C-alpha atoms as one frame of an Amber mdcrd trajectory, in Angstrom:
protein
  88.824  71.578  90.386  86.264  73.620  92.804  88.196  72.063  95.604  91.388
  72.882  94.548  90.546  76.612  93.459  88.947  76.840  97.593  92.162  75.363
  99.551  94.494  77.499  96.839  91.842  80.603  97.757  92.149  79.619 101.455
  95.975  79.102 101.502  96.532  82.969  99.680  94.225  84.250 102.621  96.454
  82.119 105.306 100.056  83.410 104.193  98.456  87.046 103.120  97.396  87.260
 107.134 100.652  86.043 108.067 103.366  88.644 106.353 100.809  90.932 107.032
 100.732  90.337 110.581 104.578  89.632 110.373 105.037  92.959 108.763 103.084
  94.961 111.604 105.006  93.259 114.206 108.028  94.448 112.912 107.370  97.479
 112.301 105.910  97.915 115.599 109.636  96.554 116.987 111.450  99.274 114.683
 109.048 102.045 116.287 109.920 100.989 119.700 113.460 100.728 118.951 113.384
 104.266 117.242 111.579 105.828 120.759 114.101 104.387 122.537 116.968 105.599
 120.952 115.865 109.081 120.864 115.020 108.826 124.318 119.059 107.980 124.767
 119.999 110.604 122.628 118.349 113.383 124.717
């Protein structure tokens, strides 16, 4: 049971990291693409 609750504890931590990461990525992308665009527009 120990075991289980530790990998199920460790996998939460794993896919927490990753949509975090996932969401800074993409909202670094949607920044970048917002510069740009205003860039164009002047």
């Amino acid at each position: 049971m120990l075991v289980f609750a530790l990998s199920l504890a460790m996998v939460v931590t794993l896919v927490t990291a990753t949509v975090v990461t996932l969401h800074n990525e993409s909202q670094r992308a949607r920044v970048k693409v917002t510069a740009n665009r205003s860039r164009l527009m002047r």
